[in-house]
Amino acid sequence: MSHFVYILASQRNGTLYIGVTNDVVRRVYEHKQGLISGFTRKHGIKDLVYVEVFDDVIGAIAREKQLKTWRRAWKIELIEKTNPYWNDLYATVV
């Protein structure tokens, strides 16, 4: 079973959220619809701007924790390596 580390953004260079899930389509849909109370709903964070795939949950959780310790500039650089225009990638994972 695949696991995913994902980054959502409120807009280009906006507020970021990093999460981990075993179903990226369902989880991002929940964020987009405001079904999850908390940080993402409060800050309007809905655009999927980065995704990594892992074969096991341990690797995914380790990567999520690593990314959460990174400086903001490093996170932006990571996003822009594969998604320079900060397009919402949700349609590409559905």
PDB file of N, CA, C and O in Angstrom, residues 4-9 12-13 16-19 48-54 60 62-87 89:
ATOM      1  N   PHE A   4       1.578   8.737   1.201  1.00  0.00           N
ATOM      2  CA  PHE A   4       1.916   9.991   0.542  1.00  0.00           C
ATOM      3  C   PHE A   4       2.228  11.069   1.562  1.00  0.00           C
ATOM      4  O   PHE A   4       1.538  11.191   2.580  1.00  0.00           O
ATOM      5  N   VAL A   5       3.249  11.852   1.269  1.00  0.00           N
ATOM      6  CA  VAL A   5       3.499  13.103   1.980  1.00  0.00           C
ATOM      7  C   VAL A   5       3.089  14.188   1.005  1.00  0.00           C
ATOM      8  O   VAL A   5       3.451  14.147  -0.169  1.00  0.00           O
ATOM      9  N   TYR A   6       2.301  15.137   1.480  1.00  0.00           N
ATOM     10  CA  TYR A   6       1.786  16.161   0.581  1.00  0.00           C
ATOM     11  C   TYR A   6       1.926  17.542   1.221  1.00  0.00           C
ATOM     12  O   TYR A   6       1.983  17.665   2.437  1.00  0.00           O
ATOM     13  N   ILE A   7       2.009  18.528   0.356  1.00  0.00           N
ATOM     14  CA  ILE A   7       2.034  19.919   0.806  1.00  0.00           C
ATOM     15  C   ILE A   7       0.870  20.638   0.146  1.00  0.00           C
ATOM     16  O   ILE A   7       0.695  20.581  -1.077  1.00  0.00           O
ATOM     17  N   LEU A   8       0.077  21.306   0.960  1.00  0.00           N
ATOM     18  CA  LEU A   8      -1.009  22.164   0.491  1.00  0.00           C
ATOM     19  C   LEU A   8      -0.602  23.609   0.706  1.00  0.00           C
ATOM     20  O   LEU A   8       0.170  23.922   1.625  1.00  0.00           O
ATOM     21  N   ALA A   9      -1.150  24.497  -0.110  1.00  0.00           N
ATOM     22  CA  ALA A   9      -0.873  25.933   0.030  1.00  0.00           C
ATOM     23  C   ALA A   9      -2.166  26.717  -0.120  1.00  0.00           C
ATOM     24  O   ALA A   9      -3.085  26.297  -0.829  1.00  0.00           O
ATOM     25  N   ARG A  12       0.067  30.890  -4.059  1.00  0.00           N
ATOM     26  CA  ARG A  12       1.506  30.900  -4.333  1.00  0.00           C
ATOM     27  C   ARG A  12       2.221  31.666  -3.219  1.00  0.00           C
ATOM     28  O   ARG A  12       1.833  32.786  -2.884  1.00  0.00           O
ATOM     29  N   ASN A  13       3.240  31.051  -2.663  1.00  0.00           N
ATOM     30  CA  ASN A  13       4.007  31.612  -1.546  1.00  0.00           C
ATOM     31  C   ASN A  13       3.150  31.901  -0.325  1.00  0.00           C
ATOM     32  O   ASN A  13       3.520  32.712   0.513  1.00  0.00           O
ATOM     33  N   LEU A  16       1.496  27.258   4.192  1.00  0.00           N
ATOM     34  CA  LEU A  16       1.718  25.870   3.809  1.00  0.00           C
ATOM     35  C   LEU A  16       1.240  24.917   4.894  1.00  0.00           C
ATOM     36  O   LEU A  16       1.258  25.241   6.077  1.00  0.00           O
ATOM     37  N   TYR A  17       0.847  23.723   4.447  1.00  0.00           N
ATOM     38  CA  TYR A  17       0.475  22.637   5.358  1.00  0.00           C
ATOM     39  C   TYR A  17       1.099  21.363   4.831  1.00  0.00           C
ATOM     40  O   TYR A  17       0.987  21.058   3.636  1.00  0.00           O
ATOM     41  N   ILE A  18       1.748  20.597   5.698  1.00  0.00           N
ATOM     42  CA  ILE A  18       2.362  19.334   5.316  1.00  0.00           C
ATOM     43  C   ILE A  18       1.621  18.215   6.038  1.00  0.00           C
ATOM     44  O   ILE A  18       1.404  18.288   7.251  1.00  0.00           O
ATOM     45  N   GLY A  19       1.253  17.175   5.274  1.00  0.00           N
ATOM     46  CA  GLY A  19       0.546  16.047   5.864  1.00  0.00           C
ATOM     47  C   GLY A  19       0.990  14.729   5.271  1.00  0.00           C
ATOM     48  O   GLY A  19       1.746  14.679   4.299  1.00  0.00           O
ATOM     49  N   LEU A  48      -3.189  21.561  -3.625  1.00  0.00           N
ATOM     50  CA  LEU A  48      -2.149  20.545  -3.544  1.00  0.00           C
ATOM     51  C   LEU A  48      -0.995  20.977  -4.443  1.00  0.00           C
ATOM     52  O   LEU A  48      -1.144  21.047  -5.662  1.00  0.00           O
ATOM     53  N   VAL A  49       0.154  21.289  -3.841  1.00  0.00           N
ATOM     54  CA  VAL A  49       1.278  21.806  -4.622  1.00  0.00           C
ATOM     55  C   VAL A  49       2.477  20.868  -4.668  1.00  0.00           C
ATOM     56  O   VAL A  49       3.402  21.081  -5.447  1.00  0.00           O
ATOM     57  N   TYR A  50       2.456  19.808  -3.855  1.00  0.00           N
ATOM     58  CA  TYR A  50       3.590  18.875  -3.829  1.00  0.00           C
ATOM     59  C   TYR A  50       3.135  17.534  -3.274  1.00  0.00           C
ATOM     60  O   TYR A  50       2.358  17.490  -2.318  1.00  0.00           O
ATOM     61  N   VAL A  51       3.642  16.438  -3.868  1.00  0.00           N
ATOM     62  CA  VAL A  51       3.325  15.087  -3.402  1.00  0.00           C
ATOM     63  C   VAL A  51       4.556  14.198  -3.551  1.00  0.00           C
ATOM     64  O   VAL A  51       5.251  14.266  -4.571  1.00  0.00           O
ATOM     65  N   GLU A  52       4.810  13.379  -2.544  1.00  0.00           N
ATOM     66  CA  GLU A  52       5.823  12.323  -2.613  1.00  0.00           C
ATOM     67  C   GLU A  52       5.140  11.007  -2.282  1.00  0.00           C
ATOM     68  O   GLU A  52       4.281  10.967  -1.400  1.00  0.00           O
ATOM     69  N   VAL A  53       5.551   9.930  -2.951  1.00  0.00           N
ATOM     70  CA  VAL A  53       4.965   8.607  -2.732  1.00  0.00           C
ATOM     71  C   VAL A  53       5.981   7.716  -2.018  1.00  0.00           C
ATOM     72  O   VAL A  53       7.172   7.718  -2.369  1.00  0.00           O
ATOM     73  N   PHE A  54       5.480   6.936  -1.045  1.00  0.00           N
ATOM     74  CA  PHE A  54       6.313   6.016  -0.275  1.00  0.00           C
ATOM     75  C   PHE A  54       5.665   4.641  -0.248  1.00  0.00           C
ATOM     76  O   PHE A  54       4.442   4.525  -0.261  1.00  0.00           O
ATOM     77  N   ALA A  60       7.169   7.443   5.080  1.00  0.00           N
ATOM     78  CA  ALA A  60       6.343   8.633   4.846  1.00  0.00           C
ATOM     79  C   ALA A  60       6.300   9.524   6.083  1.00  0.00           C
ATOM     80  O   ALA A  60       6.445  10.747   5.978  1.00  0.00           O
ATOM     81  N   ALA A  62       8.477   9.648   8.519  1.00  0.00           N
ATOM     82  CA  ALA A  62       9.814  10.214   8.723  1.00  0.00           C
ATOM     83  C   ALA A  62      10.026  11.426   7.817  1.00  0.00           C
ATOM     84  O   ALA A  62      10.566  12.455   8.249  1.00  0.00           O
ATOM     85  N   ARG A  63       9.595  11.317   6.563  1.00  0.00           N
ATOM     86  CA  ARG A  63       9.755  12.431   5.617  1.00  0.00           C
ATOM     87  C   ARG A  63       8.888  13.625   6.031  1.00  0.00           C
ATOM     88  O   ARG A  63       9.325  14.773   5.963  1.00  0.00           O
ATOM     89  N   GLU A  64       7.647  13.355   6.462  1.00  0.00           N
ATOM     90  CA  GLU A  64       6.776  14.429   6.929  1.00  0.00           C
ATOM     91  C   GLU A  64       7.430  15.177   8.081  1.00  0.00           C
ATOM     92  O   GLU A  64       7.475  16.416   8.085  1.00  0.00           O
ATOM     93  N   LYS A  65       7.950  14.451   9.035  1.00  0.00           N
ATOM     94  CA  LYS A  65       8.608  15.085  10.184  1.00  0.00           C
ATOM     95  C   LYS A  65       9.821  15.889   9.751  1.00  0.00           C
ATOM     96  O   LYS A  65      10.060  16.988  10.255  1.00  0.00           O
ATOM     97  N   GLN A  66      10.586  15.350   8.797  1.00  0.00           N
ATOM     98  CA  GLN A  66      11.754  16.062   8.286  1.00  0.00           C
ATOM     99  C   GLN A  66      11.345  17.383   7.639  1.00  0.00           C
ATOM    100  O   GLN A  66      11.914  18.436   7.924  1.00  0.00           O
ATOM    101  N   LEU A  67      10.338  17.321   6.754  1.00  0.00           N
ATOM    102  CA  LEU A  67       9.901  18.532   6.053  1.00  0.00           C
ATOM    103  C   LEU A  67       9.367  19.584   7.018  1.00  0.00           C
ATOM    104  O   LEU A  67       9.554  20.790   6.800  1.00  0.00           O
ATOM    105  N   LYS A  68       8.708  19.148   8.072  1.00  0.00           N
ATOM    106  CA  LYS A  68       8.158  20.099   9.041  1.00  0.00           C
ATOM    107  C   LYS A  68       9.246  20.854   9.801  1.00  0.00           C
ATOM    108  O   LYS A  68       8.985  21.933  10.322  1.00  0.00           O
ATOM    109  N   THR A  69      10.463  20.311   9.830  1.00  0.00           N
ATOM    110  CA  THR A  69      11.567  21.010  10.503  1.00  0.00           C
ATOM    111  C   THR A  69      12.316  21.953   9.568  1.00  0.00           C
ATOM    112  O   THR A  69      13.119  22.754  10.021  1.00  0.00           O
ATOM    113  N   TRP A  70      12.059  21.844   8.277  1.00  0.00           N
ATOM    114  CA  TRP A  70      12.770  22.657   7.295  1.00  0.00           C
ATOM    115  C   TRP A  70      12.387  24.132   7.396  1.00  0.00           C
ATOM    116  O   TRP A  70      11.258  24.476   7.759  1.00  0.00           O
ATOM    117  N   ARG A  71      13.319  24.966   6.999  1.00  0.00           N
ATOM    118  CA  ARG A  71      13.032  26.398   6.852  1.00  0.00           C
ATOM    119  C   ARG A  71      12.026  26.580   5.724  1.00  0.00           C
ATOM    120  O   ARG A  71      11.981  25.795   4.780  1.00  0.00           O
ATOM    121  N   ARG A  72      11.248  27.635   5.811  1.00  0.00           N
ATOM    122  CA  ARG A  72      10.239  27.927   4.794  1.00  0.00           C
ATOM    123  C   ARG A  72      10.852  28.024   3.391  1.00  0.00           C
ATOM    124  O   ARG A  72      10.305  27.506   2.423  1.00  0.00           O
ATOM    125  N   ALA A  73      12.000  28.674   3.281  1.00  0.00           N
ATOM    126  CA  ALA A  73      12.655  28.838   1.981  1.00  0.00           C
ATOM    127  C   ALA A  73      12.982  27.494   1.348  1.00  0.00           C
ATOM    128  O   ALA A  73      12.870  27.329   0.123  1.00  0.00           O
ATOM    129  N   TRP A  74      13.363  26.520   2.145  1.00  0.00           N
ATOM    130  CA  TRP A  74      13.677  25.189   1.625  1.00  0.00           C
ATOM    131  C   TRP A  74      12.408  24.510   1.111  1.00  0.00           C
ATOM    132  O   TRP A  74      12.439  23.815   0.097  1.00  0.00           O
ATOM    133  N   LYS A  75      11.313  24.697   1.821  1.00  0.00           N
ATOM    134  CA  LYS A  75      10.042  24.103   1.395  1.00  0.00           C
ATOM    135  C   LYS A  75       9.596  24.717   0.070  1.00  0.00           C
ATOM    136  O   LYS A  75       9.140  24.008  -0.835  1.00  0.00           O
ATOM    137  N   ILE A  76       9.730  26.013  -0.046  1.00  0.00           N
ATOM    138  CA  ILE A  76       9.360  26.702  -1.289  1.00  0.00           C
ATOM    139  C   ILE A  76      10.237  26.207  -2.435  1.00  0.00           C
ATOM    140  O   ILE A  76       9.746  25.929  -3.540  1.00  0.00           O
ATOM    141  N   GLU A  77      11.518  26.058  -2.187  1.00  0.00           N
ATOM    142  CA  GLU A  77      12.427  25.553  -3.223  1.00  0.00           C
ATOM    143  C   GLU A  77      12.032  24.132  -3.641  1.00  0.00           C
ATOM    144  O   GLU A  77      12.041  23.809  -4.839  1.00  0.00           O
ATOM    145  N   LEU A  78      11.667  23.289  -2.681  1.00  0.00           N
ATOM    146  CA  LEU A  78      11.233  21.927  -2.986  1.00  0.00           C
ATOM    147  C   LEU A  78       9.995  21.937  -3.880  1.00  0.00           C
ATOM    148  O   LEU A  78       9.936  21.219  -4.886  1.00  0.00           O
ATOM    149  N   ILE A  79       9.021  22.757  -3.526  1.00  0.00           N
ATOM    150  CA  ILE A  79       7.795  22.866  -4.328  1.00  0.00           C
ATOM    151  C   ILE A  79       8.122  23.330  -5.739  1.00  0.00           C
ATOM    152  O   ILE A  79       7.670  22.745  -6.730  1.00  0.00           O
ATOM    153  N   GLU A  80       8.928  24.368  -5.841  1.00  0.00           N
ATOM    154  CA  GLU A  80       9.190  24.981  -7.145  1.00  0.00           C
ATOM    155  C   GLU A  80      10.077  24.144  -8.062  1.00  0.00           C
ATOM    156  O   GLU A  80      10.103  24.380  -9.266  1.00  0.00           O
ATOM    157  N   LYS A  81      10.775  23.143  -7.515  1.00  0.00           N
ATOM    158  CA  LYS A  81      11.554  22.242  -8.371  1.00  0.00           C
ATOM    159  C   LYS A  81      10.647  21.456  -9.310  1.00  0.00           C
ATOM    160  O   LYS A  81      11.002  21.207 -10.453  1.00  0.00           O
ATOM    161  N   THR A  82       9.487  21.050  -8.826  1.00  0.00           N
ATOM    162  CA  THR A  82       8.575  20.243  -9.648  1.00  0.00           C
ATOM    163  C   THR A  82       7.300  20.986 -10.036  1.00  0.00           C
ATOM    164  O   THR A  82       6.580  20.536 -10.918  1.00  0.00           O
ATOM    165  N   ASN A  83       7.027  22.085  -9.372  1.00  0.00           N
ATOM    166  CA  ASN A  83       5.785  22.822  -9.618  1.00  0.00           C
ATOM    167  C   ASN A  83       6.073  24.330  -9.535  1.00  0.00           C
ATOM    168  O   ASN A  83       5.626  25.005  -8.617  1.00  0.00           O
ATOM    169  N   PRO A  84       6.827  24.873 -10.509  1.00  0.00           N
ATOM    170  CA  PRO A  84       7.282  26.258 -10.422  1.00  0.00           C
ATOM    171  C   PRO A  84       6.163  27.306 -10.405  1.00  0.00           C
ATOM    172  O   PRO A  84       6.370  28.414  -9.908  1.00  0.00           O
ATOM    173  N   TYR A  85       5.000  26.959 -10.920  1.00  0.00           N
ATOM    174  CA  TYR A  85       3.887  27.918 -10.955  1.00  0.00           C
ATOM    175  C   TYR A  85       2.856  27.671  -9.861  1.00  0.00           C
ATOM    176  O   TYR A  85       1.816  28.309  -9.832  1.00  0.00           O
ATOM    177  N   TRP A  86       3.157  26.736  -8.981  1.00  0.00           N
ATOM    178  CA  TRP A  86       2.285  26.419  -7.849  1.00  0.00           C
ATOM    179  C   TRP A  86       0.889  26.023  -8.318  1.00  0.00           C
ATOM    180  O   TRP A  86      -0.119  26.378  -7.723  1.00  0.00           O
ATOM    181  N   ASN A  87       0.818  25.260  -9.404  1.00  0.00           N
ATOM    182  CA  ASN A  87      -0.463  24.766  -9.886  1.00  0.00           C
ATOM    183  C   ASN A  87      -1.056  23.795  -8.871  1.00  0.00           C
ATOM    184  O   ASN A  87      -0.334  23.081  -8.193  1.00  0.00           O
ATOM    185  N   LEU A  89      -2.291  20.486  -8.037  1.00  0.00           N
ATOM    186  CA  LEU A  89      -2.018  19.177  -8.627  1.00  0.00           C
ATOM    187  C   LEU A  89      -3.139  18.173  -8.384  1.00  0.00           C
ATOM    188  O   LEU A  89      -3.024  17.021  -8.805  1.00  0.00           O
TER     189      LEU A  89
END
